[in-house]
CSV table of C-alpha atoms and ligand atoms in Angstrom, one decimal:
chain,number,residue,atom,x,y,z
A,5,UNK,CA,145.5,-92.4,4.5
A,6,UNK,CA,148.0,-92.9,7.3
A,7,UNK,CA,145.9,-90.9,9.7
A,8,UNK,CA,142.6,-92.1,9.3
A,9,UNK,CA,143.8,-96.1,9.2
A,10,UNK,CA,145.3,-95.0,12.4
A,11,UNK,CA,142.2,-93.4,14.0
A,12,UNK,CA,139.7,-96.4,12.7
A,13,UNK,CA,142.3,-98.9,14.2
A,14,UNK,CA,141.3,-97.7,17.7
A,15,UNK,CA,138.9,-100.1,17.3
A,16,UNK,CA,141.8,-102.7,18.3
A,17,UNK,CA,142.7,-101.7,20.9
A,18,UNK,CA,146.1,-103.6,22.2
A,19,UNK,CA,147.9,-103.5,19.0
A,20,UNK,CA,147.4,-99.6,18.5
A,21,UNK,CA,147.3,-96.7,21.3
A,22,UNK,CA,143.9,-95.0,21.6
A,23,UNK,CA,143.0,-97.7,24.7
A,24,UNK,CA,141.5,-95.9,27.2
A,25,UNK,CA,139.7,-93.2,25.0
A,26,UNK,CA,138.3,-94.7,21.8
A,27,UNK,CA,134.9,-96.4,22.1
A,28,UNK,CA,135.9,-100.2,22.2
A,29,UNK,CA,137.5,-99.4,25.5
A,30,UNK,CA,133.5,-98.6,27.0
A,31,UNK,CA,131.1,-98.8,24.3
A,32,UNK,CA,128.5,-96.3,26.8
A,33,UNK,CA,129.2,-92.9,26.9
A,34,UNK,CA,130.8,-91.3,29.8
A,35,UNK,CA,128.9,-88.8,31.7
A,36,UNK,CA,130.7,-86.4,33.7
A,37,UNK,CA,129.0,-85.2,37.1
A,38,UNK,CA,130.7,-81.9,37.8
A,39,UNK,CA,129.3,-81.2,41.3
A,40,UNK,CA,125.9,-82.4,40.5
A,41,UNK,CA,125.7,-81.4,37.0
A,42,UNK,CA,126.3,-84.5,34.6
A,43,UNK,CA,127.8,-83.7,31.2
A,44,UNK,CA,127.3,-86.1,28.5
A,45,UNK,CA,124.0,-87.7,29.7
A,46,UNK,CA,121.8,-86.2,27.3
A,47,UNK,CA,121.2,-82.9,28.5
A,48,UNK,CA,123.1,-79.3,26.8
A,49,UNK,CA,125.3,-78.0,29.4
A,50,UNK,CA,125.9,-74.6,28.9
A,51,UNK,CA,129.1,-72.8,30.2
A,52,UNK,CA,129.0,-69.2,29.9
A,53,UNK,CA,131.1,-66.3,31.4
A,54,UNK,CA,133.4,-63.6,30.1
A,55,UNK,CA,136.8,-64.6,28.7
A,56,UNK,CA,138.6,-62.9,31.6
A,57,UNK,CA,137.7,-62.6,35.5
A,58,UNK,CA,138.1,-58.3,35.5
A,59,UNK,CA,136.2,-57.5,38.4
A,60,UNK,CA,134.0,-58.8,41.8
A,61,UNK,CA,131.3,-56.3,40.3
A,62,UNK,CA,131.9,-57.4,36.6
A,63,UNK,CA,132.1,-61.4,37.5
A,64,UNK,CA,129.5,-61.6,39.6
A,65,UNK,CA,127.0,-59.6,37.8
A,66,UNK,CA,127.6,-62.1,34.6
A,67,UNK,CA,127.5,-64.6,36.7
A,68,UNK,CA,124.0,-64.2,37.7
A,69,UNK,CA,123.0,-63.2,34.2
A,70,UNK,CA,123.9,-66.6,32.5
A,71,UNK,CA,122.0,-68.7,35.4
A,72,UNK,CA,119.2,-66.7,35.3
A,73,UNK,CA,119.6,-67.4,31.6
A,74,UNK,CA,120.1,-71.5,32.3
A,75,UNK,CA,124.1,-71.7,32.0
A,76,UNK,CA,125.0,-74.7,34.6
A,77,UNK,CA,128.9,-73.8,34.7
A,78,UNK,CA,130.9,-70.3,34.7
A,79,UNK,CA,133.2,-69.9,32.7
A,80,UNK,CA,136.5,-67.3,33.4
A,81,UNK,CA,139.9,-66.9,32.9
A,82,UNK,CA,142.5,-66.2,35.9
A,83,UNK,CA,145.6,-66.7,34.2
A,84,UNK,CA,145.6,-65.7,30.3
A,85,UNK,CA,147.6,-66.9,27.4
A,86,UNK,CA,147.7,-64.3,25.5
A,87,UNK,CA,149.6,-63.5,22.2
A,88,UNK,CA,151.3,-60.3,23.2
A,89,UNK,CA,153.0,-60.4,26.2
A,90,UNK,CA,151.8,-56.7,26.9
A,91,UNK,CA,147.9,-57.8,26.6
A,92,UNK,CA,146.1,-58.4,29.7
A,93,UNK,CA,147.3,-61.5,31.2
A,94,UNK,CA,144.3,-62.1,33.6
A,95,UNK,CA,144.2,-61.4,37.9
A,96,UNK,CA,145.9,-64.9,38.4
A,97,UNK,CA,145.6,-65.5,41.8
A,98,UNK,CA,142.7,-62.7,42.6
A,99,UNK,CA,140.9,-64.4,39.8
A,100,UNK,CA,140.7,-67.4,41.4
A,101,UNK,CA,139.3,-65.9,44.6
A,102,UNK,CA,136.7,-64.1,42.4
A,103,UNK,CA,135.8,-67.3,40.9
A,104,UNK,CA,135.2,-69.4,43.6
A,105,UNK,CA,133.5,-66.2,45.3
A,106,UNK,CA,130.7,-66.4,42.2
A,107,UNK,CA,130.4,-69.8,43.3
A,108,UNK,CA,129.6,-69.6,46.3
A,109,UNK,CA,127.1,-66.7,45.3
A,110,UNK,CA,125.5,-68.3,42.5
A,111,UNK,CA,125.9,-72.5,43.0
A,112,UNK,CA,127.3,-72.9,39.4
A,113,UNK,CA,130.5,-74.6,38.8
A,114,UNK,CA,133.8,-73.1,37.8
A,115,UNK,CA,135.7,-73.8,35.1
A,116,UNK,CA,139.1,-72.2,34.6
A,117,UNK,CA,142.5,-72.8,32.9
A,118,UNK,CA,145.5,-74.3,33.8
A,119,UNK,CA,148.7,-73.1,31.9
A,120,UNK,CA,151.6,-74.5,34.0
A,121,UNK,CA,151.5,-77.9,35.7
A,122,UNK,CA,153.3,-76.2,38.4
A,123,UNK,CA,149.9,-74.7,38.8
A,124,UNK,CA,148.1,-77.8,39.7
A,125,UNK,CA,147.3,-77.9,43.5
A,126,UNK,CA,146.7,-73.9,43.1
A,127,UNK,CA,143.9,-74.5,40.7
A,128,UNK,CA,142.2,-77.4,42.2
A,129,UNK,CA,142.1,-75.4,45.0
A,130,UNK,CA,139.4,-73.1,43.3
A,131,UNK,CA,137.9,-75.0,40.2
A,132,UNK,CA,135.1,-77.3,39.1
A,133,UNK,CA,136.7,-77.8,35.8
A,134,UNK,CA,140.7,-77.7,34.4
A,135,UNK,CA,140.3,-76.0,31.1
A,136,UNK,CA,143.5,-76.8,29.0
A,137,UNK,CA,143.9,-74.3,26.3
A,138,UNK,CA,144.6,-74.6,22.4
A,139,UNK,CA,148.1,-73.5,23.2
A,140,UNK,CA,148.4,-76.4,25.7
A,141,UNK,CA,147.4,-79.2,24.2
A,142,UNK,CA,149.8,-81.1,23.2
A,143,UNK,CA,151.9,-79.5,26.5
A,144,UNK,CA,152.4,-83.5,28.0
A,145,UNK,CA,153.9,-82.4,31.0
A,146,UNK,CA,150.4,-80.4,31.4
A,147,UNK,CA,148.9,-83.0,30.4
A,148,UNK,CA,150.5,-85.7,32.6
A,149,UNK,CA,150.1,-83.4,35.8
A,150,UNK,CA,146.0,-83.2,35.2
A,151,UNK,CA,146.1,-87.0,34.9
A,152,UNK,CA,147.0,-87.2,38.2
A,153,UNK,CA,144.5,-85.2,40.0
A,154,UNK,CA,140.5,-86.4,39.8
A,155,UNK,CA,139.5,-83.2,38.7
A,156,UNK,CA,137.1,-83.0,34.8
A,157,UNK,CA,139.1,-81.7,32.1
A,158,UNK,CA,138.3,-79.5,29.1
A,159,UNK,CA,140.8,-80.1,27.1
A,160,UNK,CA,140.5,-77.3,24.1
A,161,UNK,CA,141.2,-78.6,20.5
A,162,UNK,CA,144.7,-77.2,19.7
A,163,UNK,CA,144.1,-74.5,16.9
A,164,UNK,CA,146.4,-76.5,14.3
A,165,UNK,CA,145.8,-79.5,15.5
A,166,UNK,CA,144.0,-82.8,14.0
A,167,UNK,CA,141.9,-84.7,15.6
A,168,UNK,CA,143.7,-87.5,16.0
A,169,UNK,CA,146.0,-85.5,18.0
A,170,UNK,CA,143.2,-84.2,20.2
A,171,UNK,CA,142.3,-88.1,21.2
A,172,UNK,CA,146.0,-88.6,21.5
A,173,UNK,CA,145.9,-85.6,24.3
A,174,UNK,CA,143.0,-87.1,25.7
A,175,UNK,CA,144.8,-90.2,25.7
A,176,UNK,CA,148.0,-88.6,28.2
A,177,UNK,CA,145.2,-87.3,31.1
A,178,UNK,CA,143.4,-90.5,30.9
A,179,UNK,CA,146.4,-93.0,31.3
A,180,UNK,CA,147.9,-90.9,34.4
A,181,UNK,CA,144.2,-92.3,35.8
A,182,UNK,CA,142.5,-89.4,34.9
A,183,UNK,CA,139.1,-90.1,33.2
A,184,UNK,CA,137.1,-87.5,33.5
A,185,UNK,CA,138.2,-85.8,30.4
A,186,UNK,CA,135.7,-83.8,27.5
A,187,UNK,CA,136.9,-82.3,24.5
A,188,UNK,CA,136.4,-79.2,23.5
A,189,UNK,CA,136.1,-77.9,19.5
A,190,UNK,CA,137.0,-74.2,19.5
A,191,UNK,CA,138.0,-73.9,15.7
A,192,UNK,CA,141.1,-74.3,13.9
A,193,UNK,CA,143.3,-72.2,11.4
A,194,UNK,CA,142.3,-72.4,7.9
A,195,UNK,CA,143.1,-70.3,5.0
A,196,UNK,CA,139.9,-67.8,5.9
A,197,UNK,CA,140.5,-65.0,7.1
A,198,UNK,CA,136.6,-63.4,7.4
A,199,UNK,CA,136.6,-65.4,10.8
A,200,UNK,CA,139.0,-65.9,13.8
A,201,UNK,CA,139.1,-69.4,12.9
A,202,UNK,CA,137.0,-72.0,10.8
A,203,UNK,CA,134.5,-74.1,13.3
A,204,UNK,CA,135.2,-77.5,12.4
A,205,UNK,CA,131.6,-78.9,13.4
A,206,UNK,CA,133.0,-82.3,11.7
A,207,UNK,CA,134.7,-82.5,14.9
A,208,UNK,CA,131.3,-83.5,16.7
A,209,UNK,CA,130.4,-86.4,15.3
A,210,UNK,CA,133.5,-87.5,14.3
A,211,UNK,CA,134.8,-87.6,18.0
A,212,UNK,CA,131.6,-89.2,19.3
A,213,UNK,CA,131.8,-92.0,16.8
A,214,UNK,CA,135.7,-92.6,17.8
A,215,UNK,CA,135.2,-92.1,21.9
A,216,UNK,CA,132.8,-92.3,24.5
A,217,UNK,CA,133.9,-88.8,26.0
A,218,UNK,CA,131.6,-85.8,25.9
A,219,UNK,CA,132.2,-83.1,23.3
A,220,UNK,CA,131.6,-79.2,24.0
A,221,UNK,CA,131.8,-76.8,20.9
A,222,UNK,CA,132.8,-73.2,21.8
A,223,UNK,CA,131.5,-71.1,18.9
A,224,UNK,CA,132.9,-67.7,20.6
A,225,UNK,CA,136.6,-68.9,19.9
A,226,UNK,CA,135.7,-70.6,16.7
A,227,UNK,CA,134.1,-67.9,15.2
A,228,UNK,CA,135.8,-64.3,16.4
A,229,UNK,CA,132.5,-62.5,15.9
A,230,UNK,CA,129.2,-62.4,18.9
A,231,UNK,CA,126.7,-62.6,16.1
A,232,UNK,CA,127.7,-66.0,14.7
A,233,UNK,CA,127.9,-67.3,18.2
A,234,UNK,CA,124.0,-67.8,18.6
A,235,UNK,CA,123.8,-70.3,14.8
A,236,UNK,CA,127.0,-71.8,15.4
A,237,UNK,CA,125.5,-72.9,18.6
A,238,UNK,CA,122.6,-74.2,17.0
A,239,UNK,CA,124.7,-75.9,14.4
A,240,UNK,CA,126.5,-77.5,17.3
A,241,UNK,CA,124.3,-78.8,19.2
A,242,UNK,CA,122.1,-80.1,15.8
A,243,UNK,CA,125.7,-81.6,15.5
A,244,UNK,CA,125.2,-83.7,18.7
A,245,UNK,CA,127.5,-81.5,21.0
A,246,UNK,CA,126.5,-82.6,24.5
A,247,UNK,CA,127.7,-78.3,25.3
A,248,UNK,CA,128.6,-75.4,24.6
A,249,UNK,CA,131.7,-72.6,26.1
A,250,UNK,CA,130.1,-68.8,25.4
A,251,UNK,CA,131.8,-65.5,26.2
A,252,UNK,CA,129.0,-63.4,27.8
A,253,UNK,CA,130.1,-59.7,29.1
A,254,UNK,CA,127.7,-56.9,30.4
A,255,UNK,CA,130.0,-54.5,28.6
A,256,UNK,CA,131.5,-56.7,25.7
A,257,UNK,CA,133.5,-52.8,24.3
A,258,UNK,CA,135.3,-52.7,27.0
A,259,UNK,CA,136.3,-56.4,28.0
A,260,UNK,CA,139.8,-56.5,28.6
A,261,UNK,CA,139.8,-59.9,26.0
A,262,UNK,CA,137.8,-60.9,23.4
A,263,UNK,CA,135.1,-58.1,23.5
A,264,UNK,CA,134.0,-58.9,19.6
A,265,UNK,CA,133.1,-61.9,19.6
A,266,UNK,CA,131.1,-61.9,23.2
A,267,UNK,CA,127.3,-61.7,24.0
A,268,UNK,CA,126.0,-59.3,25.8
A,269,UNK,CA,123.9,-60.7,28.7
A,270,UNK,CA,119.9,-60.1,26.6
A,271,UNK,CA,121.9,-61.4,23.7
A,272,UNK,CA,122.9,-64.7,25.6
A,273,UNK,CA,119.0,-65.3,27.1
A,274,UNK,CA,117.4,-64.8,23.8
A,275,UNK,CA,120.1,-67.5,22.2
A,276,UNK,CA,119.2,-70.2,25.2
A,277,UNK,CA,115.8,-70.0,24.3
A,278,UNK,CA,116.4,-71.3,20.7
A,279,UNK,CA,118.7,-73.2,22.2
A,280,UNK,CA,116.3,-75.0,23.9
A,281,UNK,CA,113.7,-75.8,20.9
A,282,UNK,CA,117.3,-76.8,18.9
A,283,UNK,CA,117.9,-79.2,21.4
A,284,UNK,CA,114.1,-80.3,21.8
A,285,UNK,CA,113.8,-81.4,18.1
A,286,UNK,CA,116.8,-83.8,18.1
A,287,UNK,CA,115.6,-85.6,20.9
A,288,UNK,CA,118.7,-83.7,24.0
A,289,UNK,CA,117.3,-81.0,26.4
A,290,UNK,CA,118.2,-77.7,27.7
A,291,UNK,CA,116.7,-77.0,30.8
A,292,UNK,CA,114.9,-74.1,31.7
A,293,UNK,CA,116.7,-72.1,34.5
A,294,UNK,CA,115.9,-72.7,38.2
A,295,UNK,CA,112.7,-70.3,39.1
A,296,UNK,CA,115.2,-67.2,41.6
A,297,UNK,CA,113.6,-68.2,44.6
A,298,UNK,CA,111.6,-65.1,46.4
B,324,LIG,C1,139.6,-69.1,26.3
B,324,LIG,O1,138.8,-70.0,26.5
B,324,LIG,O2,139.5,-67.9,26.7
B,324,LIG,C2,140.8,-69.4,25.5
B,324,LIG,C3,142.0,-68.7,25.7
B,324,LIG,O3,140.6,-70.4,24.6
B,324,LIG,P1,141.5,-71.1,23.6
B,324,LIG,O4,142.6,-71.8,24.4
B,324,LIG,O5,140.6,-72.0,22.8
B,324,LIG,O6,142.1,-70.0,22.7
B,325,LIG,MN1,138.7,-65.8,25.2
């Protein structure tokens, strides 16, 4: 009962130590504007891209898929955390390059993660977006060194963690004058095995009743597998998620990370159209894609 007295009594603030993210702090929710796209104002934001940068020809190529499809931000991994120290670790520096090369291409944001706050200026140099991994977030020198930059900040839902100490996270970035912060849900460990991890959709509405910061759900994490991606993203979104993180691969067999649980690029469009009629019926939009111009 400790916990959740704890979480309510964010609503006084002074006394307990939720100030700047809980909800009596700004009773409106923030929207993020992420070089001209504004997360958290109503509209799905969808940020799609393969769970590693491999490639120019494999970045680039998925890159224009997901806008054609109506993704708003690329998602991509330079610099990996990966379990075994002998799995691809990501193109660290040449990933960055790649990144802000699909940028330039395409106009969509970038949004990859930090592991190391030595890493700070490096990344800023290149991104939209600071994603802070599971495994990072409850790093608080990471945590700390993203409050001091002006940069948005995903910060990912660490996979044993509780809520509470995903607002306390949120909590670190926005007291070092950081407060462009969203969380992310990506699923946590459970006792069930059948899937990667268990997506806590509870997540969703129980963050947007304690805080005023937009909430993204990434179904390709919380669910291991590409053909739960497309109803878990529906469910999240019915949820009240203001967006969504997908792993999209031309080639999902042979992605160097998390092939099983990514959409292939037809897979992906056909999902973002019943996306959209989701997301029409409780009142948010998903906007159709810009026409390519001729
Ligand atoms: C990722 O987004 O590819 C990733 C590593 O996510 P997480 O930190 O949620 O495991
Ligand atoms: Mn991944």
């Amino acid at each position: 009962m400790r916990r959740r007295h704890e979480i309510e009594s964010c609503h006084d603030p002074g006394q307990h130590s939720l100030r700047l993210v809980c909800r009596r702090a700004r009773p409106e929710n923030t929207i993020l504007d992420v070089n001209g796209v504004r997360i958290g104002g109503g509209e799905i934001t969808v940020m799609a891209g393969p769970c590693s940068v491999e490639s120019e020809e494999q970045l680039i190529s998925i890159a224009r898929a997901v806008k054609a499809s109506g993704a708003k931000v690329l998602r991509g991994g330079a610099f990996k955390p990966r379990t075994s120290p002998y799995s691809f670790r990501g193109l660290e520096v040449e990933g960055l390059k790649l990144l802000a090369l699909a940028r330039q291409e395409t106009g969509l944001a970038v949004v990859t993660e930090i592991m190391d706050p030595r890493q700070l200026d490096l990344i800023c140099r290149y991104a939209d977006i600071l994603q802070i991994g599971s495994r990072n977030m409850q790093n608080y020198s990471l945590l700390e060194e993203v409050g001091r930059c002006r940069k948005p900040v995903l910060l990912k839902r660490g996979m044993s963690s509780t809520i509470e100490e995903l607002l306390f996270a949120a909590e670190y970035v926005m007291k070092g004058g950081n407060s462009s912060v969203m969380f992310c849900e990506r699923g946590i460990r459970t006792f069930e095995t059948s899937s990667r991890n268990t997506m806590d959709l509870n997540a969703v509405p129980m963050l947007k009743r304690i805080s005023h910061l937009p909430v993204i759900v990434d179904p390709s994490h919380g669910t291991g597998h590409w053909w739960m991606v497309p109803p878990l993203s529906k469910a999240a979104i019915a949820a009240g998620a203001d967006g969504l993180l997908v792993e999209v691969h031309c080639d999902p067999q042979k992605a160097l990370s998390d092939g099983p649980q990514t959409l292939r690029p037809d897979r992906f469009d056909q999902m973002m159209r019943e996306l959209r009629r989701v997301a029409l019926a409780i009142g948010a939009e998903l906007p159709l894609p810009e026409r390519p111009q001729p």
